[in-house]
Short mmCIF file of C-alpha atoms in Angstrom, two decimals:
data_model
loop_
_atom_site.label_atom_id
_atom_site.label_comp_id
_atom_site.label_asym_id
_atom_site.label_seq_id
_atom_site.Cartn_x
_atom_site.Cartn_y
_atom_site.Cartn_z
CA MET A 13 -18.83 -8.82 7.30
CA GLU A 14 -21.55 -9.23 4.33
CA ALA A 15 -22.68 -12.85 4.46
CA VAL A 16 -22.46 -14.60 1.16
CA ALA A 17 -22.07 -18.00 -0.52
CA VAL A 18 -23.60 -21.37 0.35
CA LEU A 19 -22.82 -23.58 3.28
CA VAL A 20 -22.63 -27.06 1.66
CA PHE A 21 -19.50 -28.99 2.62
CA ALA A 22 -19.38 -27.85 6.25
CA LEU A 23 -18.11 -31.13 7.51
CA LEU A 24 -14.82 -31.03 5.58
CA VAL A 25 -12.83 -29.31 8.05
CA ILE A 26 -14.89 -29.28 11.39
CA SER A 27 -12.25 -31.02 13.15
CA GLN A 28 -9.70 -28.32 12.59
CA MET A 29 -12.19 -25.47 13.07
CA ALA A 30 -14.10 -26.23 16.26
CA SER A 31 -11.23 -26.11 18.70
CA PRO A 32 -9.52 -22.97 20.06
CA VAL A 33 -5.85 -22.45 19.57
CA SER A 34 -4.31 -23.59 22.86
CA ALA A 35 -1.11 -21.63 22.46
CA LEU A 36 -2.83 -18.17 22.22
CA SER A 37 -1.44 -15.60 24.71
CA LEU A 38 -1.90 -11.82 25.38
CA ASN A 39 1.76 -11.38 25.76
CA TYR A 40 2.88 -13.83 22.95
CA TYR A 41 5.23 -11.20 21.16
CA ASP A 42 6.13 -9.11 24.21
CA GLN A 43 9.72 -10.12 24.00
CA THR A 44 10.15 -10.95 20.34
CA CYS A 45 8.08 -8.00 18.72
CA PRO A 46 7.12 -5.37 21.27
CA LYS A 47 6.05 -2.80 18.71
CA LEU A 48 3.86 -5.28 16.66
CA GLU A 49 0.53 -3.69 17.64
CA SER A 50 1.51 -0.16 17.06
CA ALA A 51 2.65 -1.02 13.60
CA VAL A 52 -0.56 -2.66 12.63
CA THR A 53 -2.62 0.18 14.06
CA GLU A 54 -0.71 2.65 12.00
CA ALA A 55 -1.18 0.68 8.84
CA VAL A 56 -4.99 0.31 9.47
CA LYS A 57 -5.24 4.05 10.49
CA LYS A 58 -3.44 5.25 7.39
CA ALA A 59 -5.49 3.30 5.12
CA THR A 60 -8.86 4.25 6.85
CA MET A 61 -7.90 8.02 6.44
CA ASN A 62 -7.82 7.50 2.71
CA ASP A 63 -10.70 5.03 2.37
CA ASN A 64 -13.55 4.79 4.96
CA THR A 65 -14.61 1.37 3.66
CA VAL A 66 -11.48 -0.20 4.93
CA PRO A 67 -12.68 -1.13 8.53
CA ALA A 68 -15.76 -2.96 7.22
CA ALA A 69 -13.59 -4.86 4.74
CA LEU A 70 -11.05 -6.01 7.25
CA LEU A 71 -13.65 -7.07 9.77
CA ARG A 72 -15.35 -9.14 7.02
CA MET A 73 -12.07 -10.51 5.87
CA HIS A 74 -11.27 -11.83 9.31
CA PHE A 75 -14.63 -13.38 9.58
CA HIS A 76 -14.33 -15.02 6.18
CA ASP A 77 -10.83 -16.25 7.11
CA CYS A 78 -11.90 -17.80 10.48
CA PHE A 79 -14.94 -19.71 9.11
CA ILE A 80 -12.69 -21.53 6.51
CA ARG A 81 -10.00 -23.83 8.18
CA GLY A 82 -9.87 -21.53 11.21
CA CYS A 83 -8.05 -18.26 11.62
CA ASP A 84 -4.96 -18.96 9.59
CA ALA A 85 -4.79 -16.26 6.95
CA SER A 86 -5.61 -18.65 4.17
CA VAL A 87 -8.10 -15.99 2.84
CA LEU A 88 -4.88 -13.90 1.99
CA LEU A 89 -3.25 -16.54 -0.19
CA ALA A 90 -3.12 -15.84 -3.98
CA SER A 91 -4.29 -18.43 -6.46
CA LYS A 92 -1.47 -20.41 -8.05
CA GLY A 93 -1.32 -22.59 -11.12
CA THR A 94 -4.64 -24.65 -11.23
CA ASN A 95 -5.49 -23.99 -7.54
CA GLN A 96 -8.09 -21.26 -7.08
CA ALA A 97 -7.60 -19.81 -3.60
CA GLU A 98 -10.20 -18.62 -1.08
CA LYS A 99 -9.98 -15.08 -2.25
CA ASP A 100 -11.20 -16.07 -5.61
CA GLY A 101 -14.31 -17.93 -4.38
CA PRO A 102 -17.62 -16.51 -5.12
CA PRO A 103 -18.36 -14.98 -1.64
CA ASN A 104 -14.96 -13.54 -1.47
CA ILE A 105 -14.80 -11.71 -4.77
CA SER A 106 -16.05 -8.61 -3.23
CA LEU A 107 -13.52 -8.76 -0.33
CA HIS A 108 -10.90 -5.86 -0.58
CA ALA A 109 -8.25 -3.93 1.38
CA PHE A 110 -5.87 -6.82 1.21
CA TYR A 111 -3.13 -4.20 0.69
CA VAL A 112 -3.61 -3.00 4.31
CA ILE A 113 -2.68 -6.35 5.59
CA ASP A 114 0.40 -6.46 3.25
CA ASN A 115 1.44 -3.01 4.34
CA ALA A 116 1.14 -3.91 8.01
CA LYS A 117 3.10 -7.22 7.32
CA LYS A 118 5.93 -5.21 5.62
CA ALA A 119 6.10 -2.89 8.60
CA VAL A 120 6.17 -5.69 11.12
CA GLU A 121 8.82 -7.52 9.18
CA ALA A 122 11.15 -4.55 9.16
CA LEU A 123 10.69 -4.57 13.03
CA CYS A 124 10.95 -8.35 13.69
CA PRO A 125 11.68 -10.61 10.64
CA GLY A 126 9.98 -13.94 10.42
CA VAL A 127 8.34 -13.70 13.94
CA VAL A 128 4.69 -12.62 13.48
CA SER A 129 2.10 -14.66 11.54
CA CYS A 130 -0.14 -12.99 8.99
CA ALA A 131 -3.11 -14.61 10.93
CA ASP A 132 -2.14 -12.49 14.05
CA ILE A 133 -1.91 -9.37 12.02
CA LEU A 134 -5.29 -9.92 10.38
CA ALA A 135 -6.87 -10.51 13.83
CA LEU A 136 -5.19 -7.31 15.13
CA ALA A 137 -6.23 -5.38 12.07
CA ALA A 138 -9.92 -6.44 12.56
CA ARG A 139 -9.81 -5.25 16.22
CA ASP A 140 -8.24 -1.86 15.12
CA ALA A 141 -10.91 -1.63 12.27
CA VAL A 142 -13.65 -1.68 15.02
CA ALA A 143 -11.90 0.71 17.41
CA LEU A 144 -11.15 3.18 14.60
CA SER A 145 -14.83 3.19 13.69
CA GLY A 146 -15.84 4.26 17.16
CA GLY A 147 -16.35 0.70 18.62
CA PRO A 148 -14.63 -0.96 21.38
CA THR A 149 -11.19 -2.03 21.60
CA TRP A 150 -9.70 -5.28 23.34
CA ASP A 151 -6.61 -7.19 24.00
CA VAL A 152 -6.10 -9.87 21.26
CA PRO A 153 -4.77 -13.12 22.22
CA LYS A 154 -1.93 -13.87 19.80
CA GLY A 155 0.16 -16.89 18.58
CA ARG A 156 -1.88 -18.05 15.59
CA LYS A 157 0.04 -19.86 12.82
CA ASP A 158 -0.53 -19.32 9.03
CA GLY A 159 -2.24 -22.19 6.87
CA ARG A 160 -0.80 -23.51 3.60
CA ILE A 161 -4.02 -24.56 2.04
CA SER A 162 -6.53 -22.20 0.48
CA LYS A 163 -9.32 -23.49 -1.84
CA ALA A 164 -12.07 -21.40 -3.56
CA SER A 165 -14.31 -24.44 -3.45
CA GLU A 166 -14.30 -24.37 0.44
CA THR A 167 -15.90 -20.92 0.52
CA ARG A 168 -19.12 -22.65 -0.01
CA GLN A 169 -19.04 -23.26 3.83
CA LEU A 170 -19.53 -19.39 4.52
CA PRO A 171 -23.07 -18.84 5.70
CA PRO A 172 -24.82 -16.90 2.90
CA PRO A 173 -27.28 -13.98 3.42
CA THR A 174 -30.37 -16.13 2.61
CA PHE A 175 -29.95 -18.59 5.63
CA ASN A 176 -32.69 -19.09 8.18
CA ILE A 177 -31.98 -19.40 11.87
CA SER A 178 -31.70 -23.09 11.84
CA GLN A 179 -29.08 -22.97 9.12
CA LEU A 180 -27.19 -20.11 10.92
CA LYS A 181 -27.29 -21.91 14.20
CA GLN A 182 -25.92 -25.04 12.57
CA SER A 183 -23.16 -23.10 10.74
CA PHE A 184 -21.99 -21.25 13.93
CA SER A 185 -22.27 -24.51 16.14
CA LYS A 186 -20.00 -26.34 14.03
CA ARG A 187 -17.40 -23.71 14.77
CA GLY A 188 -17.95 -23.80 18.42
CA LEU A 189 -20.01 -20.75 18.44
CA SER A 190 -23.28 -20.09 20.21
CA LEU A 191 -26.54 -18.38 19.43
CA GLU A 192 -25.30 -15.32 21.54
CA ASP A 193 -22.21 -15.28 19.39
CA LEU A 194 -24.35 -15.41 16.19
CA VAL A 195 -26.35 -12.47 17.34
CA ALA A 196 -23.43 -10.42 18.60
CA LEU A 197 -21.20 -11.12 15.57
CA SER A 198 -24.18 -10.28 13.26
CA GLY A 199 -23.70 -6.75 14.74
CA GLY A 200 -20.73 -6.42 12.61
CA HIS A 201 -23.18 -5.62 9.94
CA THR A 202 -23.23 -2.14 11.49
CA LEU A 203 -20.27 -1.46 9.23
CA GLY A 204 -20.31 -1.67 5.43
CA PHE A 205 -22.29 -2.07 2.21
CA ALA A 206 -24.24 -4.99 0.55
CA HIS A 207 -24.67 -5.50 -3.20
CA CYS A 208 -28.13 -5.95 -4.50
CA SER A 209 -27.53 -9.60 -5.14
CA SER A 210 -27.30 -10.17 -1.35
CA PHE A 211 -30.84 -9.22 -0.70
CA GLN A 212 -32.54 -9.44 -4.07
CA ASN A 213 -34.50 -12.44 -2.84
CA ARG A 214 -36.42 -10.20 -0.36
CA ILE A 215 -37.48 -7.47 -2.69
CA HIS A 216 -38.27 -9.32 -5.93
CA SER A 217 -40.32 -12.53 -6.30
CA PHE A 218 -40.15 -13.18 -2.59
CA ASN A 219 -42.69 -16.10 -3.00
CA ALA A 220 -45.32 -17.57 -5.26
CA THR A 221 -47.86 -14.78 -4.02
CA LEU A 222 -45.73 -11.89 -2.69
CA ASP A 223 -43.16 -9.83 -4.54
CA VAL A 224 -41.60 -8.28 -1.36
CA ASP A 225 -40.79 -9.97 2.01
CA PRO A 226 -43.68 -8.76 4.26
CA THR A 227 -41.31 -8.48 7.33
CA LEU A 228 -39.67 -5.62 5.49
CA ASN A 229 -40.80 -2.08 6.31
CA PRO A 230 -42.85 -1.19 3.37
CA SER A 231 -41.18 2.27 2.70
CA PHE A 232 -37.72 0.70 3.30
CA GLY A 233 -38.53 -2.12 0.90
CA ASN A 234 -39.66 0.46 -1.79
CA SER A 235 -36.41 2.34 -1.32
CA LEU A 236 -34.43 -0.93 -1.88
CA ARG A 237 -36.45 -1.80 -4.94
CA SER A 238 -35.71 1.65 -6.35
CA VAL A 239 -31.99 1.15 -5.93
CA CYS A 240 -32.01 -2.44 -7.00
CA PRO A 241 -34.65 -3.04 -9.77
CA ALA A 242 -35.54 -6.56 -10.75
CA HIS A 243 -33.13 -6.69 -13.73
CA ASN A 244 -30.39 -4.51 -12.20
CA LYS A 245 -27.45 -3.93 -14.45
CA VAL A 246 -25.49 -1.64 -12.35
CA LYS A 247 -22.52 -3.61 -11.02
CA ASN A 248 -21.89 -1.83 -7.72
CA ALA A 249 -25.54 -0.92 -6.88
CA GLY A 250 -26.74 -1.77 -3.41
CA ALA A 251 -27.19 -0.27 0.08
CA THR A 252 -25.29 0.52 3.22
CA MET A 253 -25.67 -2.12 6.09
CA ASP A 254 -27.29 0.51 8.30
CA SER A 255 -27.78 4.29 8.38
CA SER A 256 -24.48 4.85 10.00
CA ALA A 257 -22.33 2.44 7.95
CA THR A 258 -18.97 3.79 8.91
CA THR A 259 -19.70 4.02 12.66
CA PHE A 260 -19.56 0.93 14.78
CA ASP A 261 -22.66 1.30 17.01
CA ASN A 262 -25.88 -0.54 17.82
CA VAL A 263 -28.05 1.09 15.08
CA TYR A 264 -28.16 -2.29 13.15
CA TYR A 265 -30.19 -3.86 15.91
CA LYS A 266 -32.52 -0.96 16.22
CA LEU A 267 -33.24 -0.91 12.42
CA LEU A 268 -33.64 -4.67 12.57
CA LEU A 269 -36.52 -4.29 15.07
CA GLN A 270 -38.13 -1.76 12.56
CA GLY A 271 -38.04 -4.17 9.68
CA LYS A 272 -35.11 -2.27 8.11
CA SER A 273 -32.53 -5.02 7.73
CA LEU A 274 -31.13 -6.16 4.33
CA PHE A 275 -30.56 -9.89 4.62
CA THR A 276 -32.75 -12.85 5.28
CA SER A 277 -30.14 -13.88 7.72
CA ASP A 278 -30.55 -10.62 9.62
CA GLN A 279 -34.30 -10.97 9.84
CA ALA A 280 -33.82 -14.51 10.98
CA LEU A 281 -32.60 -13.24 14.16
CA LEU A 282 -36.11 -12.26 15.10
CA SER A 283 -37.49 -15.74 14.49
CA THR A 284 -36.77 -17.34 17.94
CA GLY A 285 -37.53 -16.00 21.29
CA LYS A 286 -33.89 -16.32 22.50
CA THR A 287 -32.46 -14.54 19.51
CA MET A 288 -35.05 -11.85 19.55
CA ASN A 289 -34.39 -11.04 23.11
CA LEU A 290 -30.79 -10.66 22.38
CA VAL A 291 -31.43 -8.24 19.49
CA SER A 292 -33.75 -6.28 21.74
CA LYS A 293 -31.05 -6.18 24.58
CA PHE A 294 -28.33 -5.00 22.09
CA ALA A 295 -30.73 -2.49 20.55
CA SER A 296 -31.41 -0.97 23.85
CA SER A 297 -27.73 -0.85 25.15
CA GLN A 298 -24.66 -0.24 23.06
CA LYS A 299 -22.64 -1.12 26.16
CA MET A 300 -24.07 -4.71 26.31
CA PHE A 301 -23.75 -5.13 22.63
CA GLU A 302 -20.16 -4.00 22.72
CA LYS A 303 -19.34 -6.42 25.67
CA ALA A 304 -20.82 -9.36 23.94
CA PHE A 305 -19.21 -8.51 20.61
CA VAL A 306 -15.75 -8.45 22.14
CA LYS A 307 -16.42 -11.70 23.90
CA SER A 308 -17.67 -13.23 20.74
CA MET A 309 -14.73 -11.86 18.60
CA ILE A 310 -12.22 -13.33 20.85
CA LYS A 311 -13.98 -16.55 20.73
CA MET A 312 -14.31 -16.67 16.95
CA SER A 313 -10.71 -15.49 16.38
CA SER A 314 -9.39 -18.33 18.48
CA ILE A 315 -10.59 -20.96 16.11
CA SER A 316 -7.50 -23.11 15.31
CA GLY A 317 -5.71 -22.77 12.04
CA GLY A 318 -2.29 -23.04 10.45
CA GLN A 319 1.24 -24.44 10.89
CA GLU A 320 3.78 -21.82 9.78
CA ILE A 321 4.89 -18.06 9.86
CA ARG A 322 4.65 -16.66 6.27
CA LEU A 323 7.08 -14.02 5.32
CA ASP A 324 4.70 -12.80 2.56
CA CYS A 325 1.00 -13.16 3.32
CA LYS A 326 0.16 -14.01 -0.30
CA VAL A 327 2.41 -16.97 -0.65
CA VAL A 328 3.24 -20.13 1.31
CA ARG A 329 6.77 -20.67 2.37
#
């Protein structure tokens, strides 16, 4: 769930994004596609066995989908003609593992053609990604529809890693998400990898007088600078989001309290009493973090979205 891009045109789709989908239900497909969840889990499990970066990719993909026009699988649509789709927007260029959703969709279509939305498959895959990484599992409310509109320009609404707490609060609030949701969902950074460009602002030319962000642990900052020099030319250079980047745990919060976070937006969680207390709570108890994370994931994944069921996740019907 690496945060990237700039939130500029946030008001464009607020009316669509701030309200939960009223039709969601835990047993939505019980009669029409009873083997749905096992088919999705199998696709995610198979991919993860071959590539341990898949869970982080799927979790981030779901987050990026829900923050633009709601959870409608618009992030999966391919660019067509003159229209650049979300997946080709600057913050989404590094998204990967779309093939996992395509494979899950094919398996589900073989079981129950034309019944299950790509948006529901992505929500289930994100849940499975967390569970297969050692994190919690939960019952996913289902019944989302797929969207028809996908614009790269709208990815500017995604909160970038340079946001301060006020900007983060505004971004999440416009989607009906609270400060607790912000801190809990930031825990998704326990999985994955960040490119140098996402935290370059903290380790080079931080301000007029300091080269490095003084809130960074000095030795940690030096290690980042060695991996990401000022004029880095290595395309895939970067750092893991925490020291156990393929395991879903609360190490992210523990490192945050030690000055060992990557993003400005991570460090921002320590800038208010309320958010700092939540960070401390989650750092001290993985159980409390997992409970809050599940609650916030269900809330975020219920942001309203599309209108149809796509037979191919890359193409509108």
